[in-house]
Coordinates of C-alpha atoms (C1' of nucleotides) in Angstrom, one line a residue:
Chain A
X1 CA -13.8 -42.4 10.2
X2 CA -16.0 -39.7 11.6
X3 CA -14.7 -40.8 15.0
X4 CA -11.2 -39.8 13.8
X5 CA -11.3 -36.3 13.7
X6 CA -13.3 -35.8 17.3
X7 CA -10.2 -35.0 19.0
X8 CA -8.3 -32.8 16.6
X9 CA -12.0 -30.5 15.8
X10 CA -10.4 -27.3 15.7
X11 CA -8.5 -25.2 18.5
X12 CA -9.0 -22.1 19.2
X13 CA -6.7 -19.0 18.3
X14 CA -8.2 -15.9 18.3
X15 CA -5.0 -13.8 18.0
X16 CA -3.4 -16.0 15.5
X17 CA -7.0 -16.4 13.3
X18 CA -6.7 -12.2 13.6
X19 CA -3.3 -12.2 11.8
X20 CA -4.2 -14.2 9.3
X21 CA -7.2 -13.0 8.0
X22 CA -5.4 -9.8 8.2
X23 CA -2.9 -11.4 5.7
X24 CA -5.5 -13.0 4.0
X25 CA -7.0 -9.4 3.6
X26 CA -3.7 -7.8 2.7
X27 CA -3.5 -10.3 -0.4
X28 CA -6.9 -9.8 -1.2
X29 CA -7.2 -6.4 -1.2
X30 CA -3.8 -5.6 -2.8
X31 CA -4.8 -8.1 -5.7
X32 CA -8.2 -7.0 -6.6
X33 CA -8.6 -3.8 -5.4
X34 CA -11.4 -2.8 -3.2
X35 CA -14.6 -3.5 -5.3
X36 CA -12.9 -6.5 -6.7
X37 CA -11.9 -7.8 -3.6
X38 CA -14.3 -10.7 -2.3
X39 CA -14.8 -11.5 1.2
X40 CA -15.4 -15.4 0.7
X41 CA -11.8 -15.2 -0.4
X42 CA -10.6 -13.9 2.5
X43 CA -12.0 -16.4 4.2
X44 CA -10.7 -19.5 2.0
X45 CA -7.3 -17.7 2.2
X46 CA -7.0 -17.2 5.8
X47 CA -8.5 -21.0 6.9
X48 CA -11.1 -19.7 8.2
X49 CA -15.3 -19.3 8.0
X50 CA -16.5 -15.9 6.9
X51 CA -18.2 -15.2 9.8
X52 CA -14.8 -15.3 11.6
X53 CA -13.7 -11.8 9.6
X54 CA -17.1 -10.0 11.2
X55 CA -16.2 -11.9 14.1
X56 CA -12.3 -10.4 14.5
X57 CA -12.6 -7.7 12.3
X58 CA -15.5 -6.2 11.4
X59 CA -17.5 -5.6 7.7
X60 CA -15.2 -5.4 4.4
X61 CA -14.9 -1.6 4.5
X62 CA -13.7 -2.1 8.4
X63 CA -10.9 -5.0 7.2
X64 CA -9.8 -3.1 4.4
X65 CA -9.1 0.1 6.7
X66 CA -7.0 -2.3 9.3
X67 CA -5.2 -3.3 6.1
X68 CA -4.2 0.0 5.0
X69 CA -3.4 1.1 8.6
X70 CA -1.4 -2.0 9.0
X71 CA 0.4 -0.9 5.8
X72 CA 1.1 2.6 6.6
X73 CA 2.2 1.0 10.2
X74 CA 5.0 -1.3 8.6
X75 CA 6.8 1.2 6.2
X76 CA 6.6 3.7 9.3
X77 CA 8.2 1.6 11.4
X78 CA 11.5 0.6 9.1
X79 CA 11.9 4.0 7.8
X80 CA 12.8 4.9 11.4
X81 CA 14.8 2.0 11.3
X82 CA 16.9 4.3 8.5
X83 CA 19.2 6.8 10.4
X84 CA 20.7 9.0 7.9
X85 CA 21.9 11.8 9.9
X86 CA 25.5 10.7 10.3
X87 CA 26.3 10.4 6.6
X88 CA 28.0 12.6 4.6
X89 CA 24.9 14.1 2.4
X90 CA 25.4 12.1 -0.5
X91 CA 25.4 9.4 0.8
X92 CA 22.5 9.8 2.8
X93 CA 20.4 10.7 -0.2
X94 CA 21.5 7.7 -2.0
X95 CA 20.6 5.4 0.9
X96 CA 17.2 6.9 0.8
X97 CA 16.7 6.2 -2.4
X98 CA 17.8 3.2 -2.1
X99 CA 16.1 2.2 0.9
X100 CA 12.3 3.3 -0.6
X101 CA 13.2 1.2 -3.7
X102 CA 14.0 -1.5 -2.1
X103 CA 10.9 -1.5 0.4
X104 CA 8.9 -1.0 -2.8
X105 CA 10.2 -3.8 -4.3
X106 CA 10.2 -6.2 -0.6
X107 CA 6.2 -4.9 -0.5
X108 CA 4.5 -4.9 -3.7
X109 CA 1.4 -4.9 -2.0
X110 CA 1.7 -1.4 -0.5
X111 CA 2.2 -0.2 -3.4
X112 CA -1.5 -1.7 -4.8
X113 CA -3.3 -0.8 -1.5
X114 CA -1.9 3.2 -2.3
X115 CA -3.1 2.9 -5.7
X116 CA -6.1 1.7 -4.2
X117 CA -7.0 3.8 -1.8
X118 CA -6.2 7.0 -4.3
X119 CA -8.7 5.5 -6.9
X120 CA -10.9 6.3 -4.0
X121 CA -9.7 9.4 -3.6
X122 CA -8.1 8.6 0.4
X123 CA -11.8 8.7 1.6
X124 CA -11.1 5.8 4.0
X125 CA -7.5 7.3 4.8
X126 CA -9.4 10.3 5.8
X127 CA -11.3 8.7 8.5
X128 CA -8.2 7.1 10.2
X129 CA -7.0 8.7 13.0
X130 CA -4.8 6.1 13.5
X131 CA -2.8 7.1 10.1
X132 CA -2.8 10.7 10.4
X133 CA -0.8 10.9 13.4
X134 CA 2.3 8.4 12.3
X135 CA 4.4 11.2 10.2
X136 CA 6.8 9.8 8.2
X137 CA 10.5 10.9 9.6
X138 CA 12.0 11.1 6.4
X139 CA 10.7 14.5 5.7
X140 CA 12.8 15.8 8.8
X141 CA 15.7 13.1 7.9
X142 CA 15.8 15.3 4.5
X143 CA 15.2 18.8 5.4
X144 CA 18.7 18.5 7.8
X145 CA 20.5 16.1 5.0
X146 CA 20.1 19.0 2.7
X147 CA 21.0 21.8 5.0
X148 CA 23.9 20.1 5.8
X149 CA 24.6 19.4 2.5
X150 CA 24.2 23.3 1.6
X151 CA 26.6 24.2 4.1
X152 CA 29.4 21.7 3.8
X153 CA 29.0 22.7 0.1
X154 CA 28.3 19.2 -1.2
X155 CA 25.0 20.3 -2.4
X156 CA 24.3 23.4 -4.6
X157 CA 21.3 24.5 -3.6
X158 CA 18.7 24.0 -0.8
X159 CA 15.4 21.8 -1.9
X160 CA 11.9 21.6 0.1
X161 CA 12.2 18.4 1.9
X162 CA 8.9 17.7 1.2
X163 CA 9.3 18.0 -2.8
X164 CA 12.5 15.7 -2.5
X165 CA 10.7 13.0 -0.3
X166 CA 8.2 12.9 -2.9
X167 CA 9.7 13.1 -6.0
X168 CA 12.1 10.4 -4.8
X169 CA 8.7 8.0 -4.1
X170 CA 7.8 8.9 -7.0
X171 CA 10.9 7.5 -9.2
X172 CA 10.5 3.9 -7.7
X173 CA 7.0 3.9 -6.8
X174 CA 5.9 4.9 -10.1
X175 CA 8.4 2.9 -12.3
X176 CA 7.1 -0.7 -10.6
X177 CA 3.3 0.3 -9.7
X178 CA 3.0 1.2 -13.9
X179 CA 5.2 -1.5 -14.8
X180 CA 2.8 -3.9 -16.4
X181 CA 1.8 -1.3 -19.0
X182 CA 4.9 0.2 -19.2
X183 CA 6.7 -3.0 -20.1
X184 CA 3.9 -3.6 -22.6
X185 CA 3.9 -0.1 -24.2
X186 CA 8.4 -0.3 -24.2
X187 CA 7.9 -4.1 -25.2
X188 CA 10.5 -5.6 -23.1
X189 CA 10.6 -6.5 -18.8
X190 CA 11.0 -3.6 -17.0
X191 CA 11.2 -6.1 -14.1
X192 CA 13.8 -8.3 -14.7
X193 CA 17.0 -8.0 -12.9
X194 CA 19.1 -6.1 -16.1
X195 CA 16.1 -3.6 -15.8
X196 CA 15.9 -2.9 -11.8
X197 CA 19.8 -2.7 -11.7
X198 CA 19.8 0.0 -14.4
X199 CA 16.6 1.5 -12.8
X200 CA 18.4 2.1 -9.8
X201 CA 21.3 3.6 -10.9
X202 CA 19.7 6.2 -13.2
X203 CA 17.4 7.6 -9.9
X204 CA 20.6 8.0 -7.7
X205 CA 22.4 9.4 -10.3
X206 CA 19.3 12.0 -11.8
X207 CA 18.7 12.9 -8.0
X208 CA 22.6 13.5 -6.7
X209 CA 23.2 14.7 -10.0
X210 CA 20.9 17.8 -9.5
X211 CA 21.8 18.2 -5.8
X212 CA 25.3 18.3 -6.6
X213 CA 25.5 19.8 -9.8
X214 CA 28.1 16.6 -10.5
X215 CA 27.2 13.8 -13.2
X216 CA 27.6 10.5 -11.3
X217 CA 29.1 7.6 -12.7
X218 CA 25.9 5.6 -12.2
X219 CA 23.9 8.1 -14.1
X220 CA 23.8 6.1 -17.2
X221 CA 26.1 6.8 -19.8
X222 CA 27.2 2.9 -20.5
X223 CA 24.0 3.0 -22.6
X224 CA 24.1 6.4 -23.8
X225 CA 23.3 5.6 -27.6
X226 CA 25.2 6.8 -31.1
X227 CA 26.8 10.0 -30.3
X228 CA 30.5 10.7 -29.3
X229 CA 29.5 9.9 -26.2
X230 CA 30.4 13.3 -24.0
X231 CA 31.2 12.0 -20.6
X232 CA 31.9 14.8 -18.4
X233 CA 32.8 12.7 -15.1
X234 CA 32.8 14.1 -11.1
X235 CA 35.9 16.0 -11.3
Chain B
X1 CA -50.8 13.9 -22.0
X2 CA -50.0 10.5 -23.0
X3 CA -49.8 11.9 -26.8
X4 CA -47.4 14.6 -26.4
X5 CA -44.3 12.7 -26.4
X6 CA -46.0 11.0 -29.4
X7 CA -43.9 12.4 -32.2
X8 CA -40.9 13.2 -30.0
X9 CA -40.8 9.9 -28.5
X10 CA -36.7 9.2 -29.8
X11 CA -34.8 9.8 -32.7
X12 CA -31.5 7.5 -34.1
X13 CA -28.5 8.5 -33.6
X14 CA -26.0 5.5 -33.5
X15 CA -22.8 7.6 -33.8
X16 CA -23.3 10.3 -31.1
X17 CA -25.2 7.1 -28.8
X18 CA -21.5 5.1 -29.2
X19 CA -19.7 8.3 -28.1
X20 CA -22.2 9.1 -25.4
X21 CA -21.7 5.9 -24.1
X22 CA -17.7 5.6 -24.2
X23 CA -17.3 8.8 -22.8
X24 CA -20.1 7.8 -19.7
X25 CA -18.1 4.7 -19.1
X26 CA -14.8 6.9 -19.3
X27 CA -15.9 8.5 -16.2
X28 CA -17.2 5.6 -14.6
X29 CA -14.0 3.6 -15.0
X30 CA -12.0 6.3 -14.0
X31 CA -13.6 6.6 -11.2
X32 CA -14.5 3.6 -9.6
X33 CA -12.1 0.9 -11.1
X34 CA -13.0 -1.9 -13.5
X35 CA -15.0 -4.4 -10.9
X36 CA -16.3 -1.2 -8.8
X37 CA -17.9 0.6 -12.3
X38 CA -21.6 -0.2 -12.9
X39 CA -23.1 -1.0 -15.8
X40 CA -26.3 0.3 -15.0
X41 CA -24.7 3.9 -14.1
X42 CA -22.9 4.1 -17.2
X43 CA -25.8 3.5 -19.3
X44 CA -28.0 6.0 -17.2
X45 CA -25.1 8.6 -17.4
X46 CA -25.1 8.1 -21.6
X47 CA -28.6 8.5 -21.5
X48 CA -29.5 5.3 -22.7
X49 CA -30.7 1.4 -22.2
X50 CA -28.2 -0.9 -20.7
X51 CA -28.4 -3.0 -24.0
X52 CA -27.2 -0.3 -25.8
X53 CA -24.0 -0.8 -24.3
X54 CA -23.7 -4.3 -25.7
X55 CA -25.6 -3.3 -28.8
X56 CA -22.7 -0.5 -30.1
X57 CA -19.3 -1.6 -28.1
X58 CA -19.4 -5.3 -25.9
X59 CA -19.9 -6.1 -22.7
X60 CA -18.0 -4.9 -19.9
X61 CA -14.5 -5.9 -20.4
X62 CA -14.8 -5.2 -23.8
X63 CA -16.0 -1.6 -23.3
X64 CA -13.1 -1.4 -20.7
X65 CA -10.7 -1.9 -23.3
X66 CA -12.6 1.0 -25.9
X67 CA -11.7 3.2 -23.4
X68 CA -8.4 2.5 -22.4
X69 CA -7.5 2.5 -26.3
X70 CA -9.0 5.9 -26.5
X71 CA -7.5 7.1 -24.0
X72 CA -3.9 6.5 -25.4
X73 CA -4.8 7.0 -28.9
X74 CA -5.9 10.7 -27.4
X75 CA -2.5 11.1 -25.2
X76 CA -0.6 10.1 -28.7
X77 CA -1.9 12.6 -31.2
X78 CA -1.5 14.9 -28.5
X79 CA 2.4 14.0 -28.0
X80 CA 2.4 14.0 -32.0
X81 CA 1.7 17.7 -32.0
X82 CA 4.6 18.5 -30.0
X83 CA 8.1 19.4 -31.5
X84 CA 10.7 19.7 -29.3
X85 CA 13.5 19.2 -32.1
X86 CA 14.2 22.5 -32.7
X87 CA 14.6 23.9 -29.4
X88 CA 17.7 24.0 -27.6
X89 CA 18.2 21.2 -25.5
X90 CA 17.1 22.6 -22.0
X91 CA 14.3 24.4 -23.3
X92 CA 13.0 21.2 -24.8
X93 CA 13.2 19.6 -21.9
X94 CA 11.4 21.9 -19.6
X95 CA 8.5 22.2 -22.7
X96 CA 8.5 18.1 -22.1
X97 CA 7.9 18.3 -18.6
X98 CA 5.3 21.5 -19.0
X99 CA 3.2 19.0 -21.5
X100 CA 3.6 16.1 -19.3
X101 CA 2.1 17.7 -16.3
X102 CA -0.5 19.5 -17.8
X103 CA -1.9 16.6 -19.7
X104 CA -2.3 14.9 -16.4
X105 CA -3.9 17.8 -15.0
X106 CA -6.6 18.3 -17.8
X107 CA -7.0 14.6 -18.2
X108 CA -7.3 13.3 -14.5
X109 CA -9.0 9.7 -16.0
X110 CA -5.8 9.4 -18.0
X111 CA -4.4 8.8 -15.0
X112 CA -7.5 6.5 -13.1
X113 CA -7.2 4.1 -15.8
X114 CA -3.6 3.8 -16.3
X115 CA -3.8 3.3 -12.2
X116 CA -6.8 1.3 -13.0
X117 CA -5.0 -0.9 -15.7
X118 CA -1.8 -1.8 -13.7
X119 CA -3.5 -3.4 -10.8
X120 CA -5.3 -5.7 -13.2
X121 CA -1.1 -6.1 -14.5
X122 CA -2.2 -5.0 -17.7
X123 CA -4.4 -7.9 -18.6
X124 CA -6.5 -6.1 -20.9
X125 CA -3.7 -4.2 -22.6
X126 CA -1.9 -7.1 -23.5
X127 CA -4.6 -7.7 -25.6
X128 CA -5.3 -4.8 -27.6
X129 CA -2.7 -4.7 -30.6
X130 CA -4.0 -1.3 -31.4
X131 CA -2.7 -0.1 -28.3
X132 CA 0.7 -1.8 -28.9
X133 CA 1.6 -0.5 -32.4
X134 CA 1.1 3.3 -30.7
X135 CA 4.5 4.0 -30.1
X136 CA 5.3 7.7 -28.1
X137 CA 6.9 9.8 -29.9
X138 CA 8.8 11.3 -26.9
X139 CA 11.0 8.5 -26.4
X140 CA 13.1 9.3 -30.0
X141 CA 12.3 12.5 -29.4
X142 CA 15.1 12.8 -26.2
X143 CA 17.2 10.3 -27.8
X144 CA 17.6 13.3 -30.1
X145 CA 17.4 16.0 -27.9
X146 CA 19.8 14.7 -25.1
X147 CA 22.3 14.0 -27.7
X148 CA 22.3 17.4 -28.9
X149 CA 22.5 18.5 -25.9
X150 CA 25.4 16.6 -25.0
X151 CA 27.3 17.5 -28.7
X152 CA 26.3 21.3 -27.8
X153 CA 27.9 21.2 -24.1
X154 CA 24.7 22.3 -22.8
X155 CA 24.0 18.9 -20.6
X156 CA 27.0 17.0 -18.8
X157 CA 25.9 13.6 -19.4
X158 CA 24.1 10.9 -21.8
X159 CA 20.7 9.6 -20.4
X160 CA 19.2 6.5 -21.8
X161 CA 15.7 8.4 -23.4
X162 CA 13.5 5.6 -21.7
X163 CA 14.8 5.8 -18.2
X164 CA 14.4 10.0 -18.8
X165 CA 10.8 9.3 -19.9
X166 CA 9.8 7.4 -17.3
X167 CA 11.4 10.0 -14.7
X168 CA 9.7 12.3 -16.2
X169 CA 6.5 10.9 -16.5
X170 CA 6.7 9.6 -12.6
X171 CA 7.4 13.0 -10.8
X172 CA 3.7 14.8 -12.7
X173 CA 2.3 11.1 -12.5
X174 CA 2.9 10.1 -8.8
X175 CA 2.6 13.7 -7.6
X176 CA -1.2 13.6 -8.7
X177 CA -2.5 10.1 -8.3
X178 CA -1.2 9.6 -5.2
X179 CA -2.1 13.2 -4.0
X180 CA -5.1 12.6 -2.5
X181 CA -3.2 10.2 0.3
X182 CA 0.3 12.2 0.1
X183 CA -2.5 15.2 1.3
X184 CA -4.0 13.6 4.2
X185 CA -0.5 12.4 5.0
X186 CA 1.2 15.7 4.7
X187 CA -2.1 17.6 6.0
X188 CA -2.2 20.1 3.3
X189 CA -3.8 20.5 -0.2
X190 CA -1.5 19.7 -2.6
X191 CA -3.6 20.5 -5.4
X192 CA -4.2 23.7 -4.9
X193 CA -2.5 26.9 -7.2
X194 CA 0.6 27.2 -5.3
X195 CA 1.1 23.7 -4.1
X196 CA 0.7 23.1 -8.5
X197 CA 2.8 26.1 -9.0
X198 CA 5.6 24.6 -7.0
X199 CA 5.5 21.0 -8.2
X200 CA 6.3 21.8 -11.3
X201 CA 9.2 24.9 -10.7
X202 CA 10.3 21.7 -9.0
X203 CA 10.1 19.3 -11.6
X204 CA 12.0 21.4 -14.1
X205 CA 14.5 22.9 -11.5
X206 CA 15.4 19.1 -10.5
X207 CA 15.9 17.4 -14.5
X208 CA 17.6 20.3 -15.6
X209 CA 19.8 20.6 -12.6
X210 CA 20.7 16.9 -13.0
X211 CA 21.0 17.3 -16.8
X212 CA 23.1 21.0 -17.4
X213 CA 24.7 20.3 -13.6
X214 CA 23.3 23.7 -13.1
X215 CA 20.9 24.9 -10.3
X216 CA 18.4 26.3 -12.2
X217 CA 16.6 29.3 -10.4
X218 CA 13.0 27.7 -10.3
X219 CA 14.6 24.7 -8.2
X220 CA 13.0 25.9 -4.9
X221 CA 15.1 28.0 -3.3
X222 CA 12.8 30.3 -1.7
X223 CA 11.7 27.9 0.4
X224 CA 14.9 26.4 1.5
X225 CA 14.3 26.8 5.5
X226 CA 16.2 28.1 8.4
X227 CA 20.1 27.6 7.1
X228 CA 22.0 30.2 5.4
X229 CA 20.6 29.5 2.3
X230 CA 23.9 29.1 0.1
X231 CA 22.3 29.2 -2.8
X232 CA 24.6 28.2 -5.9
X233 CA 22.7 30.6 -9.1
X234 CA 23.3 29.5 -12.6
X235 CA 26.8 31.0 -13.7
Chain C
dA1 C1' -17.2 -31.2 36.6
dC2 C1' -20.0 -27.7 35.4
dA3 C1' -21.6 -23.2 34.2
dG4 C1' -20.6 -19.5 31.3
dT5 C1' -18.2 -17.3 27.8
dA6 C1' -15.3 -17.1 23.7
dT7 C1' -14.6 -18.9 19.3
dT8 C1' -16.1 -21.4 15.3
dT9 C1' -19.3 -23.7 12.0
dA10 C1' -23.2 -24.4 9.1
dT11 C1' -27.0 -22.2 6.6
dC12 C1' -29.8 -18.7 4.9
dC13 C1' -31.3 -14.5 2.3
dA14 C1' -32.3 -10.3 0.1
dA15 C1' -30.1 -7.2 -3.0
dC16 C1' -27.3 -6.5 -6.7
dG17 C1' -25.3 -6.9 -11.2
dG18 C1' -24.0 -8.5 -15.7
dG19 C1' -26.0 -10.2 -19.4
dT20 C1' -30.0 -11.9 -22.4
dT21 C1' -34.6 -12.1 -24.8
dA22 C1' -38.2 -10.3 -27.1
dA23 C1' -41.0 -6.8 -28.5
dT24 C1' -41.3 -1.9 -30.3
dT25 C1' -40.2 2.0 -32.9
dT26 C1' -37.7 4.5 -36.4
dT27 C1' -35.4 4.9 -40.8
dC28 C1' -34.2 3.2 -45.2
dT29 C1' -35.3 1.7 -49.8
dC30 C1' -37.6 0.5 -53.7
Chain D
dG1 C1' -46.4 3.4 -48.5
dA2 C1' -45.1 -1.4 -47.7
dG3 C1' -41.6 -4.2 -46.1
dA4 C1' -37.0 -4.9 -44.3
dA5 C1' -33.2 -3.5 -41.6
dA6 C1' -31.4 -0.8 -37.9
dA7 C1' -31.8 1.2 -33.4
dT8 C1' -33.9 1.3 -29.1
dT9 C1' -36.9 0.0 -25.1
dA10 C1' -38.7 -2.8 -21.5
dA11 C1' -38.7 -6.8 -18.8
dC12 C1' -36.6 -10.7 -17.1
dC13 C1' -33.0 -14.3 -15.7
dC14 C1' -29.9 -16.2 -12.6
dG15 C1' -25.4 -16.6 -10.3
dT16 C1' -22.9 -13.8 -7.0
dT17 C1' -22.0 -11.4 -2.8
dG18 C1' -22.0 -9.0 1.5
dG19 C1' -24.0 -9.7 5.5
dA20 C1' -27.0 -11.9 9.2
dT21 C1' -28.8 -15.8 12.3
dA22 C1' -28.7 -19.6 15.0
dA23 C1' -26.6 -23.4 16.7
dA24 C1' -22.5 -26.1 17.9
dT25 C1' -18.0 -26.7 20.0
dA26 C1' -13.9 -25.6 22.8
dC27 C1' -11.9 -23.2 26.6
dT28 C1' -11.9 -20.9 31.4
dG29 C1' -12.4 -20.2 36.0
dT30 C1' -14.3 -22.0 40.1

DNA sequence: ACAGTATTTATCCAACGGGTTAATTTTCTC
DNA sequence: GAGAAAATTAACCCGTTGGATAAATACTGT
């Protein structure tokens, strides 16, 4: 019975043991948070020994830097994936929206390893290189949405790009990262699919709303409460 | 030498030693997390014996949750002494965003442990029935206020109150926890007087437009780039 | 087939950290 | 002012954890 195993040991993989540790980190990291985060986990996780993650990686700092610069990678990478500039504005701004809800939603993890990483104040982001040079192209994707918008007229007014990109992050990311204690605080599931429908709809409808100057249908009035209800629809 | 702290050696002071100590581990929550706070530093920093800290609140998790109820008790009676119901609609609205964003500025821990809180999914809040039966105000509050509006003509369509909450909340709430990363990633300050001074023209300028479906002047114009700026002024 | 290197395993350890125990000092009360 | 109760200090306990070391095992080229 010892004898059984002597031909199937182990096999080596360095490449494929460095993605999964990696993934194993990812988890980790996004689950417990930095401190919390324990390195004999990783290990478990990933099917591996702990000295493999010094090995591939480097020391827990190291591994949860190559985590966070993995992260950043990844949403980089689809959002130029997203081309808006051939829709009409509107449009374009609701596919955004859309879009960064949606990754939010796909990678719940990201959104941990931000909040993360802002608990400690972006000390570690501030040491990556790597990071600092992968600019996001949405800003850029915005600032001509909106100019077009402004001159075809299907916007009312000119916004800084930068304002818009974050204020539409900070819609979805901050409805589902603040989720646990905002369901508990509201007493119902802010995650369950009723919810992240109507979610939805009320941020493209707040956000085209204001561009536009036009209510959108979307922008919730099916539960507007008591009063005479006072739709005033696009035109 | 050895007799002259004779008399002053310590005096009682159980009240002011269980504030001491909450407000030590307030900071120390705040900022290094649940698992990365020390016990040790947050007796140092209340001037006191570690077993103080289990003597006059619990142990760790225990003293966790003291703070996080204080820290929403403190945000309620604040939200308490606001009363929006007699303003006109868009004025309430902007006085809502004005109090939401500068409670987050002046209570920057508020924010850690809410951050803090969510990545643990709100295990500890669950708990805490004090916490629960601490019901914002705000939420009736725009119920009433957006209806108003709507009867008045002053805002073009019915929001549901707890999606306008949490919109409101997110754009002040992302904006500053995540700004130490959105800083690096943009490569400029965002906190400082005129990146503040913006954020919040913004803020207003963007619900109102989207409420009233009028531009509102503070919704940045003057830095709309390059394109004739076709700025669309409130009638 | 063999030497050399890359990869993986099996232990070990010193520091740390939460929590406890027991003694000490102050304050209250009668 | 004596004795009990409350508050505080000092010292210790012990499992955990990040990290290090050394040895074993699988691959590679020659």
């Amino acid at each position: 019975m010892a004898k059984a195993k002597r031909t199937l040991k182990w096999q080596r993989d360095p490449e494929g043991m460095r993605l999964r540790i990696l993934e194993a980190a990812k988890q980790e990291f996004s689950a417990h948070g930095l401190a919390g985060a324990r390195v004999d986990r990783i290990a478990a996780k990933a099917g591996a020994n702990k000295r493999m993650l010094y090995y591939h990686v480097g020391n827990k700092d190291e591994l949860y830097l190559a985590v966070l610069e993995g992260a950043y990678d990844k949403i980089r990478s689809e959002e130029r994936g997203l081309d808006l500039e051939h829709l009409d504005p509107p449009e374009a701004i609701r596919r955004l929206i859309e879009f960064t809800w949606n990754y939010f939603l796909r990678n719940p993890e990201f959104l941990s390893l931000l909040q993360t990483e802002n608990l400690a104040r972006a000390k570690h982001l501030k040491k990556s290189t790597k990071v600092k040079s992968m600019h996001s192209p949405f800003v850029e994707m915005i600032r001509t949405v909106v100019r077009r918008g402004v001159d075809s007229g299907d916007f009312q007014v000119a916004v800084d790009p930068v304002q818009l990109y974050i204020s539409i992050a900070a819609l979805s990311f901050f409805y589902l990262s603040n989720s646990a204690t905002l369901s508990v605080i509201f007493g119902r599931d802010l995650l369950d699919k009723k919810a992240k429908d109507e979610r939805l709809a009320h941020m493209v409808g707040l956000v085209l709303a204001a561009l536009t100057g036009q209510s959108v249908a979307l922008f919730d009035v099916a539960k507007a409460p008591k009063s005479r209800s006072a739709v005033v629809q696009t035109a």
